CSV table of C-alpha atoms in Angstrom, one decimal:
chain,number,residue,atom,x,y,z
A,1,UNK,CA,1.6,19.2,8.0
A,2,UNK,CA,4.7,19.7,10.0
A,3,UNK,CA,3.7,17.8,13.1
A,4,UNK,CA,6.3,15.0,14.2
A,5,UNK,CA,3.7,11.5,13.2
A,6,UNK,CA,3.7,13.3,9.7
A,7,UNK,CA,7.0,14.0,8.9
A,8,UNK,CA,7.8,10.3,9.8
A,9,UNK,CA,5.3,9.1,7.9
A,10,UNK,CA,6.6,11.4,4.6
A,11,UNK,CA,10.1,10.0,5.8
A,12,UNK,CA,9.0,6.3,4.8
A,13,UNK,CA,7.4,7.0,1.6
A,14,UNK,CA,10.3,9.5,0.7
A,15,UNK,CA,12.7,6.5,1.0
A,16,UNK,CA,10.8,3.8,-1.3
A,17,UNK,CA,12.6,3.0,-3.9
A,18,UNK,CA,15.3,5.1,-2.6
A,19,UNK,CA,17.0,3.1,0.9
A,20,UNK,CA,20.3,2.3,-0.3
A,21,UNK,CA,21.3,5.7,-1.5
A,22,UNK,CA,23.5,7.3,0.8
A,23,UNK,CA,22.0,10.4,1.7
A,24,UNK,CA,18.5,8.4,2.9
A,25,UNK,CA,21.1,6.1,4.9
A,26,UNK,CA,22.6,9.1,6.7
A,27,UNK,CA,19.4,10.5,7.1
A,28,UNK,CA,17.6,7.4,8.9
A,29,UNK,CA,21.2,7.5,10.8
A,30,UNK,CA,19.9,10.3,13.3
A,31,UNK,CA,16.6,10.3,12.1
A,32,UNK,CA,14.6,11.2,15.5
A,33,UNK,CA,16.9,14.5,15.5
A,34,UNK,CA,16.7,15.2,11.9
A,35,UNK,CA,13.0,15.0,12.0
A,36,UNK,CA,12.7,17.3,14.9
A,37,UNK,CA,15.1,20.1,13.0
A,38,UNK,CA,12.3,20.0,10.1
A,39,UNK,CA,10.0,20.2,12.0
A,40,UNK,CA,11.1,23.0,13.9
A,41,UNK,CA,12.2,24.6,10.9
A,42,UNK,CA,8.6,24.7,9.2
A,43,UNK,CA,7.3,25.6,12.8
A,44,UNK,CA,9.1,28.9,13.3
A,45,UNK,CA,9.2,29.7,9.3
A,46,UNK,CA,13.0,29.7,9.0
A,47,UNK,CA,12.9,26.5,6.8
A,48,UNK,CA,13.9,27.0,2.9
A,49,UNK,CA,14.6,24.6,0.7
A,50,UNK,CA,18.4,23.5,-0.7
A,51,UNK,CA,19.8,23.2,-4.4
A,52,UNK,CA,18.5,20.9,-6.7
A,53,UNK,CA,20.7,17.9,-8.0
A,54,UNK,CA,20.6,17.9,-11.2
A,55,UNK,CA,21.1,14.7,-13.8
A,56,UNK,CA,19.8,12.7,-17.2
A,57,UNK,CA,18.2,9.9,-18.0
A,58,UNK,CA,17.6,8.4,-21.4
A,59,UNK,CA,14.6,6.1,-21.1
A,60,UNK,CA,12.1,6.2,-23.0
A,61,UNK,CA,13.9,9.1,-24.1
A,62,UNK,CA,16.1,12.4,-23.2
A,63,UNK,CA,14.8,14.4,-19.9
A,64,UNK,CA,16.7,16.5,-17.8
A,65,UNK,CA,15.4,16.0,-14.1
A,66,UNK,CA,16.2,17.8,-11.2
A,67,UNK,CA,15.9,16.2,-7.6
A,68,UNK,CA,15.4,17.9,-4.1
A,69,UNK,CA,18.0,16.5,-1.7
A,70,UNK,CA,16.1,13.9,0.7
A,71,UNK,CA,15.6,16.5,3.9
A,72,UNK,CA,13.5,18.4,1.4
A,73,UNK,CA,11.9,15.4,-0.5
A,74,UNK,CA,10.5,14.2,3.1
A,75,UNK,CA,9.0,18.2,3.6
A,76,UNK,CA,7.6,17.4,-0.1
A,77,UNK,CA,5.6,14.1,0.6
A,78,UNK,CA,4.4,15.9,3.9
A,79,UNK,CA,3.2,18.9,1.7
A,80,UNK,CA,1.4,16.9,-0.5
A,81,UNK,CA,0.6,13.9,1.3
A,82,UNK,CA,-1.2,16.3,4.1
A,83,UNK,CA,-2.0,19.3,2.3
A,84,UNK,CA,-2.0,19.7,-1.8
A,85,UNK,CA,-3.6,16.5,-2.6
A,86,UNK,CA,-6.2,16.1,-0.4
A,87,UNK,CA,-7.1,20.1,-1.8
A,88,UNK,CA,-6.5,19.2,-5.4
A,89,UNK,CA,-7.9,15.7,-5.9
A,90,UNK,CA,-11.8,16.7,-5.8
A,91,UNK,CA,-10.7,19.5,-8.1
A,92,UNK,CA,-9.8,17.3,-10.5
A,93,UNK,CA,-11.8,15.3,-13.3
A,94,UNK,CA,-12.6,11.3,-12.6
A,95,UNK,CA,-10.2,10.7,-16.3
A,96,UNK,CA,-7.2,12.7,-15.2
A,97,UNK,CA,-5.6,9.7,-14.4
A,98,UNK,CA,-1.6,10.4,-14.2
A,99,UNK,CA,-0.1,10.3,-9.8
A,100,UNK,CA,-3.5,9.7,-8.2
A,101,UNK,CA,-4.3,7.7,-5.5
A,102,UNK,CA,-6.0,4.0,-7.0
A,103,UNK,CA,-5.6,5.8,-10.6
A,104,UNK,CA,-2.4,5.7,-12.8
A,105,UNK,CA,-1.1,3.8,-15.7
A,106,UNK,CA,-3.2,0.8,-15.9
A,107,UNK,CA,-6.6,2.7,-14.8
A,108,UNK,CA,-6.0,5.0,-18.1
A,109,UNK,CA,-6.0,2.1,-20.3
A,110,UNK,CA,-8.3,0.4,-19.2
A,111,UNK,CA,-10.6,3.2,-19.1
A,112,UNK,CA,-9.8,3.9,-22.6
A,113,UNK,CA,-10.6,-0.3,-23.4
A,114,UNK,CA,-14.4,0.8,-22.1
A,115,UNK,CA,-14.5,3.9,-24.1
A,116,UNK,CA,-13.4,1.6,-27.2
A,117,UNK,CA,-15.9,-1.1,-26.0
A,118,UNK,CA,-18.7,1.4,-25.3
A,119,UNK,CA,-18.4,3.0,-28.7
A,120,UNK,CA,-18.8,0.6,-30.6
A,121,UNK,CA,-22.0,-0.5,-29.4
A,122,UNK,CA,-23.0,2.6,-31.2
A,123,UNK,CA,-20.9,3.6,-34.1
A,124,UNK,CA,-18.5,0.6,-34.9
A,125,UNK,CA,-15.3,1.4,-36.3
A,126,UNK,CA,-16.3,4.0,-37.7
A,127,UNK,CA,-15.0,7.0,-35.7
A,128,UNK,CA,-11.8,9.3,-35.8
A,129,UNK,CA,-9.7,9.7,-32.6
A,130,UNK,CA,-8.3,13.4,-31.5
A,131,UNK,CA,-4.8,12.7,-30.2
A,132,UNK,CA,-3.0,16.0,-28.7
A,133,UNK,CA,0.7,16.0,-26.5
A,134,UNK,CA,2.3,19.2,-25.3
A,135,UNK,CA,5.1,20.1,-26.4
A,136,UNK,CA,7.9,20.1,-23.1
A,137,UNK,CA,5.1,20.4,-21.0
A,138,UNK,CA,7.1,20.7,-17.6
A,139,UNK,CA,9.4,22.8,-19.2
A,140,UNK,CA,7.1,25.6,-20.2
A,141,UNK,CA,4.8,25.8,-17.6
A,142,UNK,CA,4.4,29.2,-16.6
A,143,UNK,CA,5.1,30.1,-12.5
A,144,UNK,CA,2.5,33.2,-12.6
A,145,UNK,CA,0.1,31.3,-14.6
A,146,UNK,CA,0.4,28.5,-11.9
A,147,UNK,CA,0.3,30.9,-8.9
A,148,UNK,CA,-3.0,32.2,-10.2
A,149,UNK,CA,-4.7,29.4,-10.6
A,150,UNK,CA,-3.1,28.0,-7.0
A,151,UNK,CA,-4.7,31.4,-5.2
A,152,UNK,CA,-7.4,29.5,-4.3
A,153,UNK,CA,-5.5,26.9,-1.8
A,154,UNK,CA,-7.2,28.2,1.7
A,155,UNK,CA,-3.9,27.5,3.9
A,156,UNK,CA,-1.9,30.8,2.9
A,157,UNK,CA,1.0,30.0,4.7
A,158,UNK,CA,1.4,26.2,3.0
A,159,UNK,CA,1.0,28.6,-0.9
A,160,UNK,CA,3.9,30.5,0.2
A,161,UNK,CA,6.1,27.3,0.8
A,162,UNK,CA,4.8,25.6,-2.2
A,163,UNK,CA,6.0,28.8,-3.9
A,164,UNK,CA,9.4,29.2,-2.3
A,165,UNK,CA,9.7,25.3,-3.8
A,166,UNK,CA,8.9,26.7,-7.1
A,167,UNK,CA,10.6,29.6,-7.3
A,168,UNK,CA,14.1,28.0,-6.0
A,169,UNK,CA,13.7,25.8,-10.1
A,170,UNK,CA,14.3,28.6,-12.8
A,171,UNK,CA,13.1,31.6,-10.7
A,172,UNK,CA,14.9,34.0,-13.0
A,173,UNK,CA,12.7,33.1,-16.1
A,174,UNK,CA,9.5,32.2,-14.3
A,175,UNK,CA,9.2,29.3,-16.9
A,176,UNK,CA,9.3,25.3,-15.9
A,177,UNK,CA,8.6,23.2,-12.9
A,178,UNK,CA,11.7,20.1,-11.9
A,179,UNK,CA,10.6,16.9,-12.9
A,180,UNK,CA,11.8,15.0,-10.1
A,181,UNK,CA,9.8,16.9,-7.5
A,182,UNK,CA,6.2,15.4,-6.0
A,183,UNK,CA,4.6,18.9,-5.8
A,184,UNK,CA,5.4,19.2,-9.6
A,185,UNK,CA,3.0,16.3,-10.8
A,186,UNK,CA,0.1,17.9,-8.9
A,187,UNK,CA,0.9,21.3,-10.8
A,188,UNK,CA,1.2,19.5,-13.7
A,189,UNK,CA,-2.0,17.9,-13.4
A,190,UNK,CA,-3.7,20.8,-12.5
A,191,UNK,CA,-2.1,23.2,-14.5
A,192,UNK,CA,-3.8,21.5,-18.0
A,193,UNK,CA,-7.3,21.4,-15.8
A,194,UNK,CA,-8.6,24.1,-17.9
A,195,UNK,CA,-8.6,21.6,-21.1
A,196,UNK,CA,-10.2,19.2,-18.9
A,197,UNK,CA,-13.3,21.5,-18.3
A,198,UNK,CA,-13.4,22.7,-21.8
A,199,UNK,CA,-13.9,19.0,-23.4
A,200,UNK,CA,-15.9,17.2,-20.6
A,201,UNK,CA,-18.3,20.4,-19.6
A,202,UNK,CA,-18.4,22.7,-23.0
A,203,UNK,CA,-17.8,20.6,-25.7
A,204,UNK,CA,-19.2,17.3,-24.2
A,205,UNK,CA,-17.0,14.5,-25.3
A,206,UNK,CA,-17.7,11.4,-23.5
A,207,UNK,CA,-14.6,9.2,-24.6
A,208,UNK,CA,-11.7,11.6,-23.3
A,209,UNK,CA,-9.0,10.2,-21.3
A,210,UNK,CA,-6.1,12.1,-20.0
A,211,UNK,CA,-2.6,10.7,-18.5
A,212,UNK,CA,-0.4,14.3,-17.4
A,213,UNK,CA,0.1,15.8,-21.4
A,214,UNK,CA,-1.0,13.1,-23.6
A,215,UNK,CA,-4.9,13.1,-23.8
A,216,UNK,CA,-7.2,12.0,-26.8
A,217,UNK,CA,-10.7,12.7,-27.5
A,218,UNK,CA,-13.1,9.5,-29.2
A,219,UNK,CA,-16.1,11.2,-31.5
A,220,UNK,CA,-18.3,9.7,-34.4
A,221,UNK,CA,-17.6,13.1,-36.3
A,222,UNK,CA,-14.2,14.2,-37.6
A,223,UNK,CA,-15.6,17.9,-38.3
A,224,UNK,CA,-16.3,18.4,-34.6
A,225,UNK,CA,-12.6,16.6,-33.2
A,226,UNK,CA,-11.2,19.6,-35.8
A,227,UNK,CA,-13.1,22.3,-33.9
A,228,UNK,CA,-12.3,20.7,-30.7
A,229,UNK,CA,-8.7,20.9,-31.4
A,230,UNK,CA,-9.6,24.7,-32.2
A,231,UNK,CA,-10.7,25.6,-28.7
A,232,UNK,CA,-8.2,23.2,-27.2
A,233,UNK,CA,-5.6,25.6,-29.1
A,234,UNK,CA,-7.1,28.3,-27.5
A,235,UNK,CA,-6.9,27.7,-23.8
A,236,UNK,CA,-3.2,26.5,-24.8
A,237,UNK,CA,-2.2,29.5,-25.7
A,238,UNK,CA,-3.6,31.3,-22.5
A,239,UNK,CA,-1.1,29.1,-21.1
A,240,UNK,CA,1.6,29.8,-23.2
A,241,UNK,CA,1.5,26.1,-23.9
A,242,UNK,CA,1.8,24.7,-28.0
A,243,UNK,CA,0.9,21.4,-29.2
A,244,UNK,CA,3.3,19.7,-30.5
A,245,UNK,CA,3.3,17.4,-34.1
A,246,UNK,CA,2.5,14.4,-32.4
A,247,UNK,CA,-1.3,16.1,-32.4
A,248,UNK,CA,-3.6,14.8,-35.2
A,249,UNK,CA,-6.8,13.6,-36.0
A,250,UNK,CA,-6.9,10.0,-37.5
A,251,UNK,CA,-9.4,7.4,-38.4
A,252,UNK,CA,-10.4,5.1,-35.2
A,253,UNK,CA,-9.3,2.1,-37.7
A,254,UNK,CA,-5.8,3.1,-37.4
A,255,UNK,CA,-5.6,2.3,-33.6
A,256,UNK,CA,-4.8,4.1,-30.5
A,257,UNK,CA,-1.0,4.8,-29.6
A,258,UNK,CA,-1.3,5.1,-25.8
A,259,UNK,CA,0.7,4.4,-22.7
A,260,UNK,CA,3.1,2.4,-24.6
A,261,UNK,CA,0.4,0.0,-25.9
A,262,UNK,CA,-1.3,0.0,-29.5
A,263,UNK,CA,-5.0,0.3,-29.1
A,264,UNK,CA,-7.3,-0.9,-31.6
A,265,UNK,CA,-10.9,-2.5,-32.0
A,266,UNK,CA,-11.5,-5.7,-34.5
A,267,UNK,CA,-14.7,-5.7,-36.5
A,268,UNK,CA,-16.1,-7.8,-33.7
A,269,UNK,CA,-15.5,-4.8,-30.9
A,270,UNK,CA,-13.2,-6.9,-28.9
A,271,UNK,CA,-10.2,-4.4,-28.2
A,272,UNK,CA,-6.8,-5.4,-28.3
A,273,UNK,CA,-3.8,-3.9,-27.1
A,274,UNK,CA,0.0,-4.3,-28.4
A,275,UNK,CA,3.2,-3.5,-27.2
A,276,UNK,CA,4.0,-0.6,-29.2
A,277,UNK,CA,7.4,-1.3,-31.5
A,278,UNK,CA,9.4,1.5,-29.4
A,279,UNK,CA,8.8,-0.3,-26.5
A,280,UNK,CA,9.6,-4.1,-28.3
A,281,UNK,CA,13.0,-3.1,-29.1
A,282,UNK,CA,13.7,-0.9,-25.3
A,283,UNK,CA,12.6,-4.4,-23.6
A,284,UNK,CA,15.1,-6.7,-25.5
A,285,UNK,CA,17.4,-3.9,-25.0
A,286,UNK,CA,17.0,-4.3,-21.6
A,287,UNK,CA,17.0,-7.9,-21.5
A,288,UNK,CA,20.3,-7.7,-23.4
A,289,UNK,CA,21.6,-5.4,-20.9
A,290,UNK,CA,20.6,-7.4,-18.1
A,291,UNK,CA,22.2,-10.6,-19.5
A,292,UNK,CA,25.5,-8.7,-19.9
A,293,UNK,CA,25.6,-7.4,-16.3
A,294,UNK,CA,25.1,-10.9,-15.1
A,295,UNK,CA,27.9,-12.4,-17.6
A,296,UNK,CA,30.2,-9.5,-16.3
A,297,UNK,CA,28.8,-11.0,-12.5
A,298,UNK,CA,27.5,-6.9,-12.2
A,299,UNK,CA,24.0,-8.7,-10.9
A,300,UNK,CA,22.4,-11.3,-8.9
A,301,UNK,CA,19.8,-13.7,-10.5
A,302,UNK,CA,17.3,-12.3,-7.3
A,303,UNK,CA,18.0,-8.9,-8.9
A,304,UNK,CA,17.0,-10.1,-12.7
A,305,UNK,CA,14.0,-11.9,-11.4
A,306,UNK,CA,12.9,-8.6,-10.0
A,307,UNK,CA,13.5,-6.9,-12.9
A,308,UNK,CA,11.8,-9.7,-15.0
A,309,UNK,CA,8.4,-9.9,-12.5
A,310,UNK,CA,8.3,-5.9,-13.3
A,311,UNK,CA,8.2,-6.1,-16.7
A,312,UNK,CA,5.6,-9.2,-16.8
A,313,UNK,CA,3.2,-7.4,-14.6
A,314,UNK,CA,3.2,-4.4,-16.8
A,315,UNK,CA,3.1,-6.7,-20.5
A,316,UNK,CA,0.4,-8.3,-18.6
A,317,UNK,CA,-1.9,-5.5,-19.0
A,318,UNK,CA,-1.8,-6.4,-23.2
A,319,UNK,CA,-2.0,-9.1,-25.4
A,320,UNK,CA,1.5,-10.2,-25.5
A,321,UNK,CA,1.8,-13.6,-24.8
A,322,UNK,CA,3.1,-14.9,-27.9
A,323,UNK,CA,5.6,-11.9,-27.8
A,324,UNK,CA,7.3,-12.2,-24.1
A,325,UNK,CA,7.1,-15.7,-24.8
A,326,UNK,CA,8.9,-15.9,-27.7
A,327,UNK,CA,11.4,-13.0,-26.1
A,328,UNK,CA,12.0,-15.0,-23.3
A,329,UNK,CA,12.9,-18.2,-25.1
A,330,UNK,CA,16.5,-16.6,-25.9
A,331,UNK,CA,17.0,-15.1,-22.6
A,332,UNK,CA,19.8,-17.6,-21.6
A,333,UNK,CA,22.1,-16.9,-18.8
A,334,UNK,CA,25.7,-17.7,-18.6
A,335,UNK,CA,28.1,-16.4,-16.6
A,336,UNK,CA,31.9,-17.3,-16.7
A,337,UNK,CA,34.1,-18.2,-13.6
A,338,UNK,CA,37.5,-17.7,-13.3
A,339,UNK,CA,38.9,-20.3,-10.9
A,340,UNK,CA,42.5,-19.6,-9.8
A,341,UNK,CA,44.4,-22.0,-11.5
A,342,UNK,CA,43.1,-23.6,-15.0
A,343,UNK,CA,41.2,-22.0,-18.0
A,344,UNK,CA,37.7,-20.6,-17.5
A,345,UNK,CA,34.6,-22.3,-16.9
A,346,UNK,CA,31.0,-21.6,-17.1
A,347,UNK,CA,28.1,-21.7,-14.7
């Protein structure tokens, strides 16, 4: 875990996305040297990891997320990339789909188009749809709970560090895991695995998907989704985990929120997905956004086209032609130049 070839390799994948930012500049600056201090560090047991940076985003909505600084976010990837996942993965059922290796996004949903595909060749439409979401999930996330259930991990030493990584994020309340950390999406993943076993091994629903907190449960009999929501309450609770309102049984008619896409099945069983409205009105946000930047000459047209491929690989994934088409059709760019002598003119 802390041998040189690995900590280079967690360097590389700590810095994706993340190569401008100054502190991943100044660490690649020296990087043979600051490699070699982490890994002597973790070799002779003195290493501990730093504060957290602490900040807010507001899309898709309010989170408060707390960083590592990049020394500690390369130990992280090593951790996990050498250690927790390899460990954890097995552990974990084939439709926990959320941070996995060849899973993610697009594998949930299209797991849950088979599910819709496959039920119907024996019920129809007619079936009710068991839709659960934890309320703050990371947030409340007990650390003894979590330490219990991580006992098992054979590499005692590697637990303690993993702990010391833990208990640096609210160690006073024992309550919580950071959002921006790696090690916290495998917790989080494994720390709802308990559900998982309850619905796929007692209560034998075939049509249950789960992506981190938001799972949902497919069965012909509405009766049975209530008393599944029963024991799901149950091992909740031993978790000190609530459902939130956003939990409900509904008629499969209705349609599947999911992943930002509306799920539903026409009276032929083809199943077609819609960009939910939410996430309509945050794209021509962004486009708007995007257009003012490049009026303002705050981006590059390589830097919208970027953004733009993004968002058409994702809206790809659904039936949305006719809607990015006609969202695109009043995308227009202009930007204004100011030439030094004359009045303005536009590009």
């Amino acid at each position: 875990m802390y041998s040189f070839d690995s900590l280079y390799e967690a360097y590389h994948l700590a810095r994706l996305g993340k190569s401008t930012k100054g502190e991943a500049i100044r660490f690649g600056l020296n990087l043979a040297e600051n490699l070699w201090t982490l890994h002597d560090e973790l070799a002779d047991r003195s290493y501990r990891p730093g504060a957290y940076y602490h900040f807010t985003i507001y899309e898709p909505k309010l989170r408060e997320v707390y960083a590592l600084r990049f020394p500690d976010r390369v130990v992280q990837h090593s951790i996990c990339d050498n250690a927790l996942r390899p460990w954890l993965d097995p552990r974990l059922i084939y439709d926990c789909a959320a941070c996995r290796v060849g899973k993610g996004t697009h594998f949930a949903m299209d797991r849950l188009s088979g599910f819709l595909r496959d039920f119907y060749k024996h019920h129809g439409t007619q079936g009710f749809v068991l839709k659960c979401d934890i309320r703050k999930y990371f947030d409340n996330i007990d650390h003894d709970i979590l330490k219990q259930k991580l006992k098992k991990f054979p590499d005692k030493e590697i637990l303690a560090l993993m702990f010391k990584f833990l208990d640096a994020y609210h160690g006073d309340t024992g309550k919580g895991i950071p959002l921006g950390n790696q090690s916290s999406q495998w917790f989080a993943l494994y720390y709802l695995d308990g559900v998982d076993r309850l619905v796929k091994e007692k209560l034998r629903i075939k049509y249950y998907t789960r992506y981190m907190d938001d799972f949902l449960l497919i069965h012909e009999d509405r009766a049975y989704l209530q008393h599944c929501l029963t024991e799901i309450k149950k091992v909740c609770d031993e978790l000190k985990l609530e459902l939130n309102e956003k939990t409900h049984i509904f008629p499969l008619r209705q349609g599947v929120d999911y992943l930002g896409f509306h799920f539903y099945l026409t009276e032929t069983g083809k199943v077609v997905r819609r960009l939910r409205s939410s996430n309509k009105r945050r794209f021509k946000r962004k486009l708007r956004g995007l257009r003012g930047l490049y009026e303002k000459g705050g981006i590059e047209l390589d830097a919208i086209d970027r953004c733009l491929a993004s968002y058409h690989g994702h809206l790809s994934h659904g039936h949305t032609y006719r809607m990015e088409k006609r969202t695109m059709s009043h995308f227009v760019l202009k930007r204004k130049l100011f030439p030094s002598t004359g009045p303005p003119i536009q590009e």
